[in-house]
Amino acid sequence: MRRLPLTLLAASLMLAIGSANAATQTTVPAAAVKTAEQLRDKAMNDNTAYEIVSSVTTEVGPRLAGSPADARGREWAIAKFKALGFDKVYTEEVSYPLWERRSEHAEIVAPFPQPLDLIALGYSAGTPKGGLTAEVVKFDSLDALKSADPTKVKGKIVYVDARMTRQKDGHDYGMGSAVRVGGPVIAAKMGAAAFLLRSAGTDANSRTPHTGVTGFTGPDGAIPAAALSNPDADQLSRIVGYGKPVSIKLDLDVGFNGTYKGANVIGEVTGKTHPDQGVAIGGHLDSWDPGTGAIDDGAGVAIAMAAGKLIHDMPQRPDRTIRVIAFANEEMGLWGGKAYAEKHAKEVSKFQLGTESDFGAGKVWLMTASVKPEARGAIDQIAKVLAPIGVAYDASKPGGGGSDLSQMHGKGMAALTLVQDGTNYFDYHHTANDTLDKIDPKELAQNVAVYAAFSYMAAQADGDFGSAPGAFANDGAEE
Ligand SMILES: [Zn+2]
């Protein structure tokens, strides 16, 4: 081989890299950008999502996974997708352990007898018939529990009093959910009789406990576990502060009861050029049972359905498919998301981009993305369309795809995170107060505008966003 002068070699190499780059950049055609702007503006004044979330919370109500309402929720979703005119509506089976809540009761027995307001946590064991009475041992944090002397915990009711504070991005839920998920498991391993926590919630003065799942995976090793409302936690902590032995009687009739077969419900607006390629959006159909699952996550299902409907109603089908997924049983461990990712991992490269809405109904204020470098330009184009409705773009952080779709992202799907204003979310999250009145129709509509615009642009893009098996394994996205 003839040796080129070094400078010439470098220059020709740079030229080759430059032209290869230009050829592989993903872009959104100008016409599609214009249509996305129109979709965005139409969505801002569209009431469809509010009608959908009103429908599911009113006609189905609470949708605890595996309960009779789970099946009614599925029937509702199938009928709603069809009524909205989606081209294809189908279900995919999801099976998971059935956990039931039948009744719960608690009282302080000594030193100051009185009732307590609490709610059992998902996958909690029940107490023996007639209840369980034991002494309380209090900790201020999960770390304090972890480093405790097990002999001080054995046979006791462990109580962790860690208070969540209100944040726009809701990040304190990381701590709150860690106590709720990890605390019961750690306490059980140390031989505790039961576990209580101050609710993972930010409503300091509402006597509504926040439920949620624990880290138990089956009846083996599970102990009774429940959350006290914030005022009840205040009361219990004051009583513990007297320095006298405190005992509580717990009577929880809850527990595992075999296996349940549910399903993800999927509606598609079929792409006209590449029907096998698509954009995945969604929410989860199940909810916790004390409220009606309006902000968690009727809103997410409604946002995604309404965005799909807006795209469906255009004169022409998009180039690629818009796939709206109403996931089964997110609440007790992403069962729907895991089943979906398991089933579709092999087709991951067919997914342009995806993300799920599961953080209430507050406005989207920030977008982050995990895409290949050559698709950053297309993400910039999406950001430009979303900026006028208050969405900032942080190119330095990864996108995780939301709760259930984080599982597809884990398989290599390019993903966005569309961060909503969660300032009030954890006041109501997983409580009896998660009801329709907490949703502002205008803020909900802004979410639909974001989902419709980005989905359409991703469906029309010239090029892909980098989805491939294992593509984003180390992007650091947290879910
Ligand atoms: Zn949720």
Short mmCIF file of C-alpha atoms in Angstrom, two decimals, residues 9-470:
data_model
loop_
_atom_site.label_atom_id
_atom_site.label_comp_id
_atom_site.label_asym_id
_atom_site.label_seq_id
_atom_site.Cartn_x
_atom_site.Cartn_y
_atom_site.Cartn_z
CA LEU A 9 -4.51 10.91 5.27
CA ALA A 10 -5.96 12.84 8.19
CA ALA A 11 -7.84 15.17 5.88
CA SER A 12 -9.39 12.32 3.86
CA LEU A 13 -10.31 10.49 7.07
CA MET A 14 -12.08 13.56 8.43
CA LEU A 15 -13.89 13.97 5.15
CA ALA A 16 -15.05 10.35 5.30
CA ILE A 17 -16.25 10.72 8.90
CA GLY A 18 -17.97 13.98 8.10
CA SER A 19 -19.93 12.62 5.16
CA ALA A 20 -20.83 9.38 6.99
CA ASN A 21 -22.21 11.51 9.81
CA ALA A 22 -24.23 13.68 7.46
CA ALA A 23 -25.70 10.56 5.88
CA THR A 24 -26.82 8.97 9.15
CA GLN A 25 -28.27 11.97 11.00
CA THR A 26 -31.89 11.41 11.99
CA THR A 27 -34.09 14.38 11.15
CA VAL A 28 -37.77 15.24 11.19
CA PRO A 29 -38.98 16.59 7.80
CA ALA A 30 -40.19 20.19 7.86
CA ALA A 31 -43.75 19.20 6.94
CA ALA A 32 -43.91 16.83 9.91
CA VAL A 33 -42.64 19.55 12.25
CA LYS A 34 -45.44 21.82 11.03
CA THR A 35 -48.07 19.09 11.53
CA ALA A 36 -46.68 18.39 15.01
CA GLU A 37 -47.12 22.08 15.88
CA GLN A 38 -50.73 21.88 14.72
CA LEU A 39 -51.30 18.70 16.75
CA ARG A 40 -49.76 20.42 19.78
CA ASP A 41 -52.02 23.47 19.46
CA LYS A 42 -55.12 21.37 18.90
CA ALA A 43 -54.31 19.18 21.92
CA MET A 44 -53.97 22.22 24.20
CA ASN A 45 -57.69 22.86 23.67
CA ASP A 46 -58.85 19.25 23.54
CA ASN A 47 -60.85 17.67 26.33
CA THR A 48 -60.52 14.02 25.28
CA ALA A 49 -58.01 13.01 27.95
CA TYR A 50 -60.14 14.50 30.71
CA GLU A 51 -63.18 12.64 29.39
CA ILE A 52 -61.18 9.41 29.36
CA VAL A 53 -59.87 9.74 32.92
CA SER A 54 -63.33 10.79 34.09
CA SER A 55 -64.76 7.69 32.40
CA VAL A 56 -62.34 5.18 33.95
CA THR A 57 -62.41 6.66 37.46
CA THR A 58 -66.21 6.93 37.45
CA GLU A 59 -67.26 3.78 35.62
CA VAL A 60 -64.59 1.41 36.95
CA GLY A 61 -63.33 3.22 40.06
CA PRO A 62 -60.43 1.68 42.04
CA ARG A 63 -58.54 -0.90 39.98
CA LEU A 64 -56.47 -3.03 42.33
CA ALA A 65 -54.52 -5.57 40.26
CA GLY A 66 -56.21 -8.95 40.38
CA SER A 67 -59.42 -7.64 41.95
CA PRO A 68 -62.78 -7.96 40.17
CA ALA A 69 -62.24 -4.34 39.05
CA ASP A 70 -59.06 -5.40 37.22
CA ALA A 71 -61.15 -7.36 34.71
CA ARG A 72 -63.67 -4.50 34.45
CA GLY A 73 -60.78 -2.10 33.81
CA ARG A 74 -59.56 -4.26 30.95
CA GLU A 75 -63.02 -4.42 29.41
CA TRP A 76 -63.26 -0.65 29.80
CA ALA A 77 -59.89 -0.13 28.03
CA ILE A 78 -60.78 -2.42 25.12
CA ALA A 79 -64.13 -0.67 24.66
CA LYS A 80 -62.55 2.80 24.96
CA PHE A 81 -59.82 2.09 22.39
CA LYS A 82 -62.51 0.84 20.01
CA ALA A 83 -64.81 3.79 20.66
CA LEU A 84 -61.91 6.16 19.95
CA GLY A 85 -61.44 4.43 16.59
CA PHE A 86 -58.00 2.83 17.06
CA ASP A 87 -57.14 0.62 14.06
CA LYS A 88 -56.13 -2.41 16.10
CA VAL A 89 -57.04 -3.32 19.68
CA TYR A 90 -55.66 -6.41 21.42
CA THR A 91 -54.49 -7.82 24.74
CA GLU A 92 -51.36 -9.66 25.86
CA GLU A 93 -51.50 -11.87 28.93
CA VAL A 94 -49.69 -10.89 32.13
CA SER A 95 -49.71 -13.21 35.14
CA TYR A 96 -48.64 -12.38 38.66
CA PRO A 97 -49.21 -13.36 42.29
CA LEU A 98 -52.67 -12.36 43.50
CA TRP A 99 -52.66 -10.28 46.66
CA GLU A 100 -55.88 -9.37 48.43
CA ARG A 101 -56.88 -6.73 50.95
CA ARG A 102 -59.91 -7.66 53.02
CA SER A 103 -59.78 -5.60 56.23
CA GLU A 104 -57.33 -3.76 58.44
CA HIS A 105 -57.51 -2.42 61.97
CA ALA A 106 -54.94 -1.13 64.43
CA GLU A 107 -54.86 0.35 67.90
CA ILE A 108 -52.36 1.45 70.50
CA VAL A 109 -52.86 -0.84 73.49
CA ALA A 110 -50.44 0.85 75.91
CA PRO A 111 -49.59 3.28 77.39
CA PHE A 112 -52.41 5.43 75.91
CA PRO A 113 -55.02 3.17 74.28
CA GLN A 114 -56.51 4.57 71.07
CA PRO A 115 -57.19 3.63 67.46
CA LEU A 116 -54.67 4.22 64.65
CA ASP A 117 -55.38 4.98 61.01
CA LEU A 118 -53.26 2.82 58.73
CA ILE A 119 -53.34 0.84 55.51
CA ALA A 120 -51.68 -2.48 54.71
CA LEU A 121 -48.93 -2.50 52.09
CA GLY A 122 -48.93 -4.64 48.97
CA TYR A 123 -47.61 -8.18 49.50
CA SER A 124 -47.93 -7.73 53.27
CA ALA A 125 -48.72 -10.88 55.23
CA GLY A 126 -51.88 -10.95 57.32
CA THR A 127 -51.79 -11.12 61.10
CA PRO A 128 -52.90 -14.32 62.86
CA LYS A 129 -56.66 -14.61 63.43
CA GLY A 130 -57.56 -12.33 66.33
CA GLY A 131 -54.63 -10.03 65.63
CA LEU A 132 -51.09 -9.57 66.83
CA THR A 133 -49.99 -7.47 69.80
CA ALA A 134 -46.35 -6.52 70.26
CA GLU A 135 -44.08 -3.79 71.52
CA VAL A 136 -42.94 -1.02 69.17
CA VAL A 137 -39.30 -0.25 68.37
CA LYS A 138 -38.83 3.04 66.52
CA PHE A 139 -36.15 4.07 64.00
CA ASP A 140 -35.63 7.42 62.28
CA SER A 141 -34.37 6.00 58.99
CA LEU A 142 -33.83 2.86 57.00
CA ASP A 143 -30.11 3.06 57.75
CA ALA A 144 -30.82 3.16 61.48
CA LEU A 145 -32.91 -0.01 61.11
CA LYS A 146 -30.19 -1.69 59.04
CA SER A 147 -27.54 -1.07 61.67
CA ALA A 148 -29.75 -2.05 64.63
CA ASP A 149 -28.94 -4.88 66.99
CA PRO A 150 -31.24 -7.72 65.82
CA THR A 151 -31.96 -8.78 69.41
CA LYS A 152 -33.66 -5.39 69.93
CA VAL A 153 -35.91 -6.00 66.90
CA LYS A 154 -36.82 -9.66 67.27
CA GLY A 155 -40.52 -10.16 68.05
CA LYS A 156 -41.22 -6.39 67.95
CA ILE A 157 -43.21 -4.13 65.67
CA VAL A 158 -40.59 -2.11 63.80
CA TYR A 159 -41.68 1.48 63.17
CA VAL A 160 -39.66 3.69 60.78
CA ASP A 161 -40.48 7.38 61.07
CA ALA A 162 -38.89 9.11 58.05
CA ARG A 163 -40.71 12.12 56.62
CA MET A 164 -40.86 12.90 52.90
CA THR A 165 -40.60 16.53 51.83
CA ARG A 166 -42.38 18.15 48.90
CA GLN A 167 -40.33 18.63 45.69
CA LYS A 168 -41.22 19.64 42.15
CA ASP A 169 -39.50 16.55 40.74
CA GLY A 170 -40.73 14.35 43.59
CA HIS A 171 -37.22 13.04 44.22
CA ASP A 172 -37.82 12.46 47.94
CA TYR A 173 -40.00 9.50 46.94
CA GLY A 174 -36.69 7.71 46.34
CA MET A 175 -36.19 7.74 50.12
CA GLY A 176 -39.88 7.18 50.97
CA SER A 177 -40.31 4.22 48.65
CA ALA A 178 -37.00 2.71 49.81
CA VAL A 179 -38.34 2.64 53.37
CA ARG A 180 -41.64 1.13 52.20
CA VAL A 181 -40.12 -1.46 49.84
CA GLY A 182 -36.94 -2.35 51.70
CA GLY A 183 -37.93 -1.75 55.33
CA PRO A 184 -40.36 -4.67 55.72
CA VAL A 185 -37.88 -7.11 54.17
CA ILE A 186 -35.04 -5.98 56.43
CA ALA A 187 -37.30 -6.07 59.51
CA ALA A 188 -38.54 -9.57 58.60
CA LYS A 189 -34.98 -10.87 58.22
CA MET A 190 -34.18 -9.49 61.69
CA GLY A 191 -37.11 -11.43 63.15
CA ALA A 192 -39.57 -8.54 63.60
CA ALA A 193 -43.22 -9.40 64.21
CA ALA A 194 -44.49 -6.63 61.93
CA PHE A 195 -43.48 -3.40 60.20
CA LEU A 196 -44.97 0.10 60.26
CA LEU A 197 -43.81 3.25 58.53
CA ARG A 198 -44.77 6.90 58.36
CA SER A 199 -46.56 7.04 55.00
CA ALA A 200 -44.39 7.81 51.98
CA GLY A 201 -46.39 10.95 51.27
CA THR A 202 -46.11 14.73 51.59
CA ASP A 203 -49.56 15.58 53.01
CA ALA A 204 -48.45 16.51 56.51
CA ASN A 205 -51.92 17.08 57.95
CA SER A 206 -54.25 14.67 56.19
CA ARG A 207 -55.32 11.52 57.99
CA THR A 208 -55.03 9.40 54.84
CA PRO A 209 -52.35 6.71 54.85
CA HIS A 210 -50.43 5.94 51.63
CA THR A 211 -50.29 2.33 50.53
CA GLY A 212 -47.78 0.89 48.04
CA VAL A 213 -45.86 -2.29 47.49
CA THR A 214 -43.24 -3.90 49.73
CA GLY A 215 -40.25 -5.92 48.62
CA PHE A 216 -41.86 -9.24 49.59
CA THR A 217 -42.18 -11.63 46.67
CA GLY A 218 -44.38 -14.32 48.16
CA PRO A 219 -45.86 -15.55 51.43
CA ASP A 220 -42.54 -17.07 52.54
CA GLY A 221 -40.71 -14.65 54.79
CA ALA A 222 -43.40 -11.96 54.61
CA ILE A 223 -44.57 -10.23 57.80
CA PRO A 224 -47.52 -7.86 58.32
CA ALA A 225 -46.59 -4.39 56.99
CA ALA A 226 -48.61 -1.19 56.97
CA ALA A 227 -48.36 2.59 56.60
CA LEU A 228 -49.61 5.11 59.17
CA SER A 229 -51.06 8.42 57.99
CA ASN A 230 -48.77 11.35 58.76
CA PRO A 231 -50.89 12.59 61.74
CA ASP A 232 -51.04 9.04 63.11
CA ALA A 233 -47.27 8.76 62.73
CA ASP A 234 -46.92 12.09 64.60
CA GLN A 235 -49.09 10.68 67.37
CA LEU A 236 -47.23 7.38 67.62
CA SER A 237 -43.87 9.20 67.68
CA ARG A 238 -45.11 11.51 70.45
CA ILE A 239 -46.24 8.52 72.48
CA VAL A 240 -42.92 6.70 71.95
CA GLY A 241 -41.29 9.95 73.13
CA TYR A 242 -42.72 9.43 76.63
CA GLY A 243 -40.12 6.70 77.05
CA LYS A 244 -42.57 4.07 78.26
CA PRO A 245 -43.04 0.73 76.45
CA VAL A 246 -45.56 1.18 73.63
CA SER A 247 -47.56 -1.75 72.36
CA ILE A 248 -49.82 -1.95 69.32
CA LYS A 249 -52.45 -4.45 68.26
CA LEU A 250 -52.57 -5.08 64.51
CA ASP A 251 -55.38 -6.95 62.83
CA LEU A 252 -54.69 -7.18 59.10
CA ASP A 253 -56.72 -9.56 56.97
CA VAL A 254 -54.67 -9.43 53.76
CA GLY A 255 -52.38 -11.75 51.86
CA PHE A 256 -51.38 -13.82 48.87
CA ASN A 257 -53.98 -15.99 47.20
CA GLY A 258 -52.56 -17.91 44.23
CA THR A 259 -51.88 -16.57 40.75
CA TYR A 260 -53.90 -14.18 38.61
CA LYS A 261 -53.98 -13.87 34.84
CA GLY A 262 -54.50 -10.30 33.67
CA ALA A 263 -53.43 -8.52 30.49
CA ASN A 264 -51.89 -5.43 28.94
CA VAL A 265 -54.44 -3.74 26.66
CA ILE A 266 -52.98 -2.24 23.50
CA GLY A 267 -54.45 0.08 20.90
CA GLU A 268 -52.66 0.98 17.65
CA VAL A 269 -52.91 3.66 15.02
CA THR A 270 -51.37 1.69 12.16
CA GLY A 271 -48.47 3.29 10.27
CA LYS A 272 -48.94 3.55 6.53
CA THR A 273 -45.32 3.12 5.34
CA HIS A 274 -43.73 1.10 8.15
CA PRO A 275 -46.58 -0.49 10.11
CA ASP A 276 -44.10 -2.81 11.85
CA GLN A 277 -42.13 0.15 13.24
CA GLY A 278 -43.59 2.38 15.88
CA VAL A 279 -43.62 4.71 18.82
CA ALA A 280 -44.66 3.28 22.21
CA ILE A 281 -46.56 5.41 24.72
CA GLY A 282 -48.84 4.45 27.58
CA GLY A 283 -49.82 4.43 31.21
CA HIS A 284 -50.84 1.74 33.66
CA LEU A 285 -54.40 0.57 33.98
CA ASP A 286 -54.23 -0.74 37.53
CA SER A 287 -54.33 1.51 40.58
CA TRP A 288 -54.22 1.16 44.32
CA ASP A 289 -57.59 0.59 45.89
CA PRO A 290 -58.34 3.35 48.41
CA GLY A 291 -58.81 6.06 45.75
CA THR A 292 -60.09 5.83 42.19
CA GLY A 293 -56.67 5.91 40.51
CA ALA A 294 -57.11 9.30 38.84
CA ILE A 295 -53.58 10.72 39.05
CA ASP A 296 -52.03 7.24 39.39
CA ASP A 297 -52.51 6.35 36.67
CA GLY A 298 -55.83 7.00 34.97
CA ALA A 299 -54.23 10.25 33.85
CA GLY A 300 -51.34 8.46 32.13
CA VAL A 301 -53.63 6.08 30.27
CA ALA A 302 -55.83 9.04 29.26
CA ILE A 303 -52.88 11.16 28.07
CA ALA A 304 -51.56 8.37 25.84
CA MET A 305 -54.98 7.36 24.51
CA ALA A 306 -55.89 10.98 23.72
CA ALA A 307 -52.55 11.58 21.99
CA GLY A 308 -53.10 8.47 19.85
CA LYS A 309 -56.63 9.59 19.06
CA LEU A 310 -55.44 13.03 17.86
CA ILE A 311 -52.95 11.40 15.49
CA HIS A 312 -55.61 8.91 14.38
CA ASP A 313 -57.98 11.75 13.48
CA MET A 314 -55.60 13.35 10.98
CA PRO A 315 -56.43 13.01 7.27
CA GLN A 316 -53.57 10.52 6.78
CA ARG A 317 -52.08 7.79 8.93
CA PRO A 318 -48.55 8.49 10.24
CA ASP A 319 -45.63 6.72 8.52
CA ARG A 320 -45.05 4.48 11.51
CA THR A 321 -47.44 2.94 14.06
CA ILE A 322 -48.46 4.73 17.26
CA ARG A 323 -48.82 2.05 19.93
CA VAL A 324 -50.68 2.97 23.11
CA ILE A 325 -50.22 0.47 25.93
CA ALA A 326 -52.41 0.32 29.04
CA PHE A 327 -50.20 -1.78 31.30
CA ALA A 328 -51.39 -4.39 33.80
CA ASN A 329 -50.26 -4.33 37.44
CA GLU A 330 -47.54 -1.72 37.49
CA GLU A 331 -48.13 -1.06 41.17
CA MET A 332 -47.02 -4.39 42.57
CA GLY A 333 -43.78 -4.57 40.63
CA LEU A 334 -44.02 -3.54 36.94
CA TRP A 335 -45.61 -6.90 36.02
CA GLY A 336 -47.15 -5.54 32.82
CA GLY A 337 -43.97 -3.74 31.79
CA LYS A 338 -41.80 -6.77 32.44
CA ALA A 339 -44.13 -9.10 30.49
CA TYR A 340 -44.20 -6.63 27.60
CA ALA A 341 -40.40 -6.32 27.49
CA GLU A 342 -39.98 -10.09 27.71
CA LYS A 343 -42.35 -10.65 24.79
CA HIS A 344 -41.03 -7.86 22.57
CA ALA A 345 -37.30 -7.73 23.35
CA LYS A 346 -36.41 -9.30 20.00
CA GLU A 347 -38.21 -6.52 18.08
CA VAL A 348 -36.66 -3.72 20.11
CA SER A 349 -35.06 -2.14 17.03
CA LYS A 350 -38.58 -1.68 15.56
CA PHE A 351 -39.33 0.85 18.30
CA GLN A 352 -38.50 4.41 17.25
CA LEU A 353 -38.89 5.92 20.69
CA GLY A 354 -41.03 5.32 23.75
CA THR A 355 -42.13 6.70 27.08
CA GLU A 356 -44.87 6.17 29.62
CA SER A 357 -46.81 8.76 31.59
CA ASP A 358 -46.95 7.78 35.27
CA PHE A 359 -46.43 10.80 37.46
CA GLY A 360 -49.86 12.34 37.75
CA ALA A 361 -51.52 15.03 35.69
CA GLY A 362 -49.29 18.05 36.33
CA LYS A 363 -47.67 19.87 33.41
CA VAL A 364 -44.63 18.44 31.66
CA TRP A 365 -41.74 20.86 32.30
CA LEU A 366 -38.64 18.89 31.32
CA MET A 367 -37.62 16.42 28.64
CA THR A 368 -34.57 14.16 28.73
CA ALA A 369 -33.65 11.52 26.16
CA SER A 370 -31.58 8.38 25.67
CA VAL A 371 -30.99 8.17 21.92
CA LYS A 372 -28.04 7.54 19.63
CA PRO A 373 -25.82 10.61 19.04
CA GLU A 374 -27.00 10.88 15.42
CA ALA A 375 -30.59 11.37 16.64
CA ARG A 376 -29.82 14.30 18.96
CA GLY A 377 -30.71 16.69 16.14
CA ALA A 378 -34.20 15.18 15.89
CA ILE A 379 -34.58 15.47 19.68
CA ASP A 380 -33.57 19.14 19.35
CA GLN A 381 -36.36 19.50 16.77
CA ILE A 382 -38.86 17.91 19.19
CA ALA A 383 -37.61 20.19 21.98
CA LYS A 384 -38.22 23.23 19.78
CA VAL A 385 -41.84 22.20 19.20
CA LEU A 386 -42.37 21.60 22.93
CA ALA A 387 -40.63 24.76 24.21
CA PRO A 388 -43.62 27.09 23.59
CA ILE A 389 -45.77 24.99 25.96
CA GLY A 390 -43.25 25.18 28.78
CA VAL A 391 -41.06 22.10 28.27
CA ALA A 392 -37.32 22.57 28.78
CA TYR A 393 -34.79 20.08 27.41
CA ASP A 394 -31.75 18.85 29.32
CA ALA A 395 -29.43 17.12 26.85
CA SER A 396 -27.04 16.11 29.63
CA LYS A 397 -29.36 13.58 31.30
CA PRO A 398 -30.65 10.22 30.03
CA GLY A 399 -34.30 9.37 29.43
CA GLY A 400 -35.67 6.30 31.13
CA GLY A 401 -39.00 5.63 29.41
CA GLY A 402 -41.19 5.89 32.54
CA SER A 403 -42.25 3.06 34.83
CA ASP A 404 -43.32 0.07 32.71
CA LEU A 405 -41.54 1.15 29.53
CA SER A 406 -38.29 1.40 31.51
CA GLN A 407 -38.26 -2.36 30.96
CA MET A 408 -38.24 -1.96 27.15
CA HIS A 409 -35.60 0.75 27.54
CA GLY A 410 -33.59 -1.80 29.49
CA LYS A 411 -33.80 -4.07 26.42
CA GLY A 412 -32.46 -1.26 24.21
CA MET A 413 -35.42 0.95 23.26
CA ALA A 414 -34.56 4.61 22.73
CA ALA A 415 -36.52 6.52 25.37
CA LEU A 416 -37.61 9.90 26.59
CA THR A 417 -38.45 10.99 30.09
CA LEU A 418 -41.13 13.67 30.17
CA VAL A 419 -40.92 15.06 33.69
CA GLN A 420 -44.18 16.37 35.12
CA ASP A 421 -44.66 18.87 37.93
CA GLY A 422 -44.97 16.56 40.91
CA THR A 423 -45.18 19.23 43.62
CA ASN A 424 -48.54 17.96 44.90
CA TYR A 425 -48.39 14.44 43.52
CA PHE A 426 -47.24 12.79 46.74
CA ASP A 427 -49.98 14.46 48.77
CA TYR A 428 -52.49 12.13 47.08
CA HIS A 429 -50.40 9.27 45.65
CA HIS A 430 -51.68 5.81 46.71
CA THR A 431 -54.35 7.27 49.01
CA ALA A 432 -58.12 7.63 49.21
CA ASN A 433 -57.54 11.17 47.93
CA ASP A 434 -56.37 10.03 44.48
CA THR A 435 -59.62 11.11 42.82
CA LEU A 436 -60.65 13.01 39.68
CA ASP A 437 -60.96 16.43 41.36
CA LYS A 438 -57.12 16.52 41.69
CA ILE A 439 -56.78 16.80 37.91
CA ASP A 440 -56.68 20.18 36.20
CA PRO A 441 -58.08 19.63 32.67
CA LYS A 442 -55.78 22.32 31.19
CA GLU A 443 -52.63 20.76 32.66
CA LEU A 444 -53.78 17.34 31.48
CA ALA A 445 -54.28 18.75 27.96
CA GLN A 446 -50.71 20.12 27.97
CA ASN A 447 -49.49 16.57 28.57
CA VAL A 448 -51.49 15.34 25.59
CA ALA A 449 -49.94 18.09 23.46
CA VAL A 450 -46.46 16.88 24.45
CA TYR A 451 -47.22 13.21 23.76
CA ALA A 452 -49.02 13.83 20.47
CA ALA A 453 -46.29 16.13 19.11
CA PHE A 454 -43.30 13.98 20.04
CA SER A 455 -44.99 10.72 18.98
CA TYR A 456 -45.90 12.11 15.59
CA MET A 457 -42.42 13.53 14.99
CA ALA A 458 -40.76 10.25 15.97
CA ALA A 459 -43.15 8.35 13.69
CA GLN A 460 -42.31 10.64 10.74
CA ALA A 461 -38.56 10.96 11.28
CA ASP A 462 -36.11 10.16 8.51
CA GLY A 463 -34.02 7.66 10.40
CA ASP A 464 -34.21 5.99 13.79
CA PHE A 465 -33.27 6.93 17.35
CA GLY A 466 -30.84 4.11 18.03
CA SER A 467 -33.02 1.33 19.46
CA ALA A 468 -31.09 -1.95 19.33
CA PRO A 469 -30.63 -4.91 21.67
CA GLY A 470 -28.78 -3.68 24.75
#
